[in-house]
């Protein structure tokens, strides 16, 4: 949860709330179940985050930082739990249709206004907006295969993640496409 806002538009309380749902929730859920997984020497944890965990996004400081926290949490869990026989998968998802998050008036509606050229480009790719069912199937597939990370839709996000690993500044450049989100200081 959380709106795409610039840092000066975001209160400390809003930032804490944006961090609470993905990161604090995942941490609490993990600690609730991990002891029984460790005892059984098996189990699998699936964390979900957004594609914005792979780049700097203008006008999404709180939202994107919370997603980066999920990425770090999952990566460190993988290191912590691998030798104990417990798998951890991070699902990076692009916009998922069929949810209320991106509907007008809700928090996610502001995301397209921050990087309109990118959203227009992505929207022109056939089949890019996955449904909740498509996303669930991708998550199940990744868990069954024991993958550390999966990206959905893969044909859009896999190149994005690969580019971020090789040239992080290129992702920052892509996120600056379009003029929305630019602000002039009076």
PDB file of C-alpha atoms in Angstrom, residues 66-147:
ATOM      1  CA  UNK A  66       9.287   0.028   1.271  1.00  0.00           C
ATOM      2  CA  UNK A  67       9.613  -2.242  -1.780  1.00  0.00           C
ATOM      3  CA  UNK A  68      13.412  -2.090  -1.634  1.00  0.00           C
ATOM      4  CA  UNK A  69      13.120  -3.160   2.019  1.00  0.00           C
ATOM      5  CA  UNK A  70      11.197  -6.256   0.909  1.00  0.00           C
ATOM      6  CA  UNK A  71      13.909  -7.063  -1.595  1.00  0.00           C
ATOM      7  CA  UNK A  72      16.597  -6.788   1.094  1.00  0.00           C
ATOM      8  CA  UNK A  73      14.535  -8.764   3.605  1.00  0.00           C
ATOM      9  CA  UNK A  74      14.036 -11.607   1.135  1.00  0.00           C
ATOM     10  CA  UNK A  75      17.684 -11.667   0.112  1.00  0.00           C
ATOM     11  CA  UNK A  76      18.848 -11.863   3.712  1.00  0.00           C
ATOM     12  CA  UNK A  77      16.227 -14.492   4.588  1.00  0.00           C
ATOM     13  CA  UNK A  78      17.559 -16.615   1.729  1.00  0.00           C
ATOM     14  CA  UNK A  79      21.015 -16.486   3.283  1.00  0.00           C
ATOM     15  CA  UNK A  80      19.684 -17.126   6.776  1.00  0.00           C
ATOM     16  CA  UNK A  81      17.451 -20.084   5.938  1.00  0.00           C
ATOM     17  CA  UNK A  82      19.004 -21.865   2.936  1.00  0.00           C
ATOM     18  CA  UNK A  83      21.179 -24.235   4.942  1.00  0.00           C
ATOM     19  CA  UNK A  84      18.145 -25.147   7.060  1.00  0.00           C
ATOM     20  CA  UNK A  85      16.197 -26.431   4.055  1.00  0.00           C
ATOM     21  CA  UNK A  86      13.807 -23.473   3.892  1.00  0.00           C
ATOM     22  CA  UNK A  87      13.284 -21.725   0.584  1.00  0.00           C
ATOM     23  CA  UNK A  88      12.540 -18.041   0.084  1.00  0.00           C
ATOM     24  CA  UNK A  89      11.137 -16.596  -3.131  1.00  0.00           C
ATOM     25  CA  UNK A  90      10.623 -12.932  -3.925  1.00  0.00           C
ATOM     26  CA  UNK A  91       7.894 -12.165  -6.454  1.00  0.00           C
ATOM     27  CA  UNK A  92       8.414  -8.876  -8.289  1.00  0.00           C
ATOM     28  CA  UNK A  93       5.184  -7.878  -9.973  1.00  0.00           C
ATOM     29  CA  UNK A  94       4.260  -5.157 -12.415  1.00  0.00           C
ATOM     30  CA  UNK A  95       0.807  -3.620 -12.375  1.00  0.00           C
ATOM     31  CA  UNK A  96      -1.759  -6.312 -11.659  1.00  0.00           C
ATOM     32  CA  UNK A  97      -5.208  -5.819 -13.139  1.00  0.00           C
ATOM     33  CA  UNK A  98      -8.299  -6.753 -11.207  1.00  0.00           C
ATOM     34  CA  UNK A  99      -7.190  -5.055  -7.995  1.00  0.00           C
ATOM     35  CA  UNK A 100      -8.471  -1.772  -6.616  1.00  0.00           C
ATOM     36  CA  UNK A 101      -4.988  -0.354  -5.980  1.00  0.00           C
ATOM     37  CA  UNK A 102      -4.657   1.323  -9.386  1.00  0.00           C
ATOM     38  CA  UNK A 103      -8.292   2.498  -9.605  1.00  0.00           C
ATOM     39  CA  UNK A 104      -8.986   6.227  -9.776  1.00  0.00           C
ATOM     40  CA  UNK A 105      -8.939   7.779  -6.337  1.00  0.00           C
ATOM     41  CA  UNK A 106      -6.824   5.037  -4.765  1.00  0.00           C
ATOM     42  CA  UNK A 107      -3.140   5.228  -3.826  1.00  0.00           C
ATOM     43  CA  UNK A 108      -1.808   3.455  -6.923  1.00  0.00           C
ATOM     44  CA  UNK A 109      -3.576   5.793  -9.332  1.00  0.00           C
ATOM     45  CA  UNK A 110      -0.794   8.342  -8.844  1.00  0.00           C
ATOM     46  CA  UNK A 111       1.889   5.957 -10.136  1.00  0.00           C
ATOM     47  CA  UNK A 112       1.071   6.448 -13.825  1.00  0.00           C
ATOM     48  CA  UNK A 113       1.120  10.229 -13.416  1.00  0.00           C
ATOM     49  CA  UNK A 114       4.703  10.142 -12.119  1.00  0.00           C
ATOM     50  CA  UNK A 115       6.186   8.320 -15.140  1.00  0.00           C
ATOM     51  CA  UNK A 116       3.556   8.619 -17.883  1.00  0.00           C
ATOM     52  CA  UNK A 117       5.791   7.801 -20.857  1.00  0.00           C
ATOM     53  CA  UNK A 118       6.876   4.558 -19.242  1.00  0.00           C
ATOM     54  CA  UNK A 119       3.281   3.595 -18.399  1.00  0.00           C
ATOM     55  CA  UNK A 120       2.163   4.438 -21.956  1.00  0.00           C
ATOM     56  CA  UNK A 121       4.951   2.288 -23.400  1.00  0.00           C
ATOM     57  CA  UNK A 122       4.229  -0.612 -21.043  1.00  0.00           C
ATOM     58  CA  UNK A 123       0.492  -0.297 -21.709  1.00  0.00           C
ATOM     59  CA  UNK A 124       1.118  -0.695 -25.441  1.00  0.00           C
ATOM     60  CA  UNK A 125       2.669  -4.156 -24.971  1.00  0.00           C
ATOM     61  CA  UNK A 126      -0.005  -6.838 -25.466  1.00  0.00           C
ATOM     62  CA  UNK A 127      -0.699  -8.945 -22.385  1.00  0.00           C
ATOM     63  CA  UNK A 128       1.596  -6.979 -20.092  1.00  0.00           C
ATOM     64  CA  UNK A 129      -1.001  -6.422 -17.381  1.00  0.00           C
ATOM     65  CA  UNK A 130      -1.283  -9.676 -15.530  1.00  0.00           C
ATOM     66  CA  UNK A 131      -4.392 -10.648 -13.643  1.00  0.00           C
ATOM     67  CA  UNK A 132      -4.342 -11.772 -10.043  1.00  0.00           C
ATOM     68  CA  UNK A 133      -4.698 -15.357 -11.332  1.00  0.00           C
ATOM     69  CA  UNK A 134      -1.674 -14.983 -13.654  1.00  0.00           C
ATOM     70  CA  UNK A 135       0.368 -13.566 -10.783  1.00  0.00           C
ATOM     71  CA  UNK A 136      -0.654 -16.393  -8.425  1.00  0.00           C
ATOM     72  CA  UNK A 137       0.334 -18.965 -11.059  1.00  0.00           C
ATOM     73  CA  UNK A 138       3.724 -17.300 -11.519  1.00  0.00           C
ATOM     74  CA  UNK A 139       4.272 -17.338  -7.750  1.00  0.00           C
ATOM     75  CA  UNK A 140       3.332 -21.017  -7.440  1.00  0.00           C
ATOM     76  CA  UNK A 141       5.587 -21.907 -10.369  1.00  0.00           C
ATOM     77  CA  UNK A 142       8.541 -20.109  -8.740  1.00  0.00           C
ATOM     78  CA  UNK A 143       7.988 -21.752  -5.350  1.00  0.00           C
ATOM     79  CA  UNK A 144       7.664 -25.222  -6.895  1.00  0.00           C
ATOM     80  CA  UNK A 145      10.955 -24.700  -8.737  1.00  0.00           C
ATOM     81  CA  UNK A 146      12.715 -23.268  -5.689  1.00  0.00           C
ATOM     82  CA  UNK A 147      13.608 -19.982  -7.380  1.00  0.00           C
TER      83      UNK A 147
END
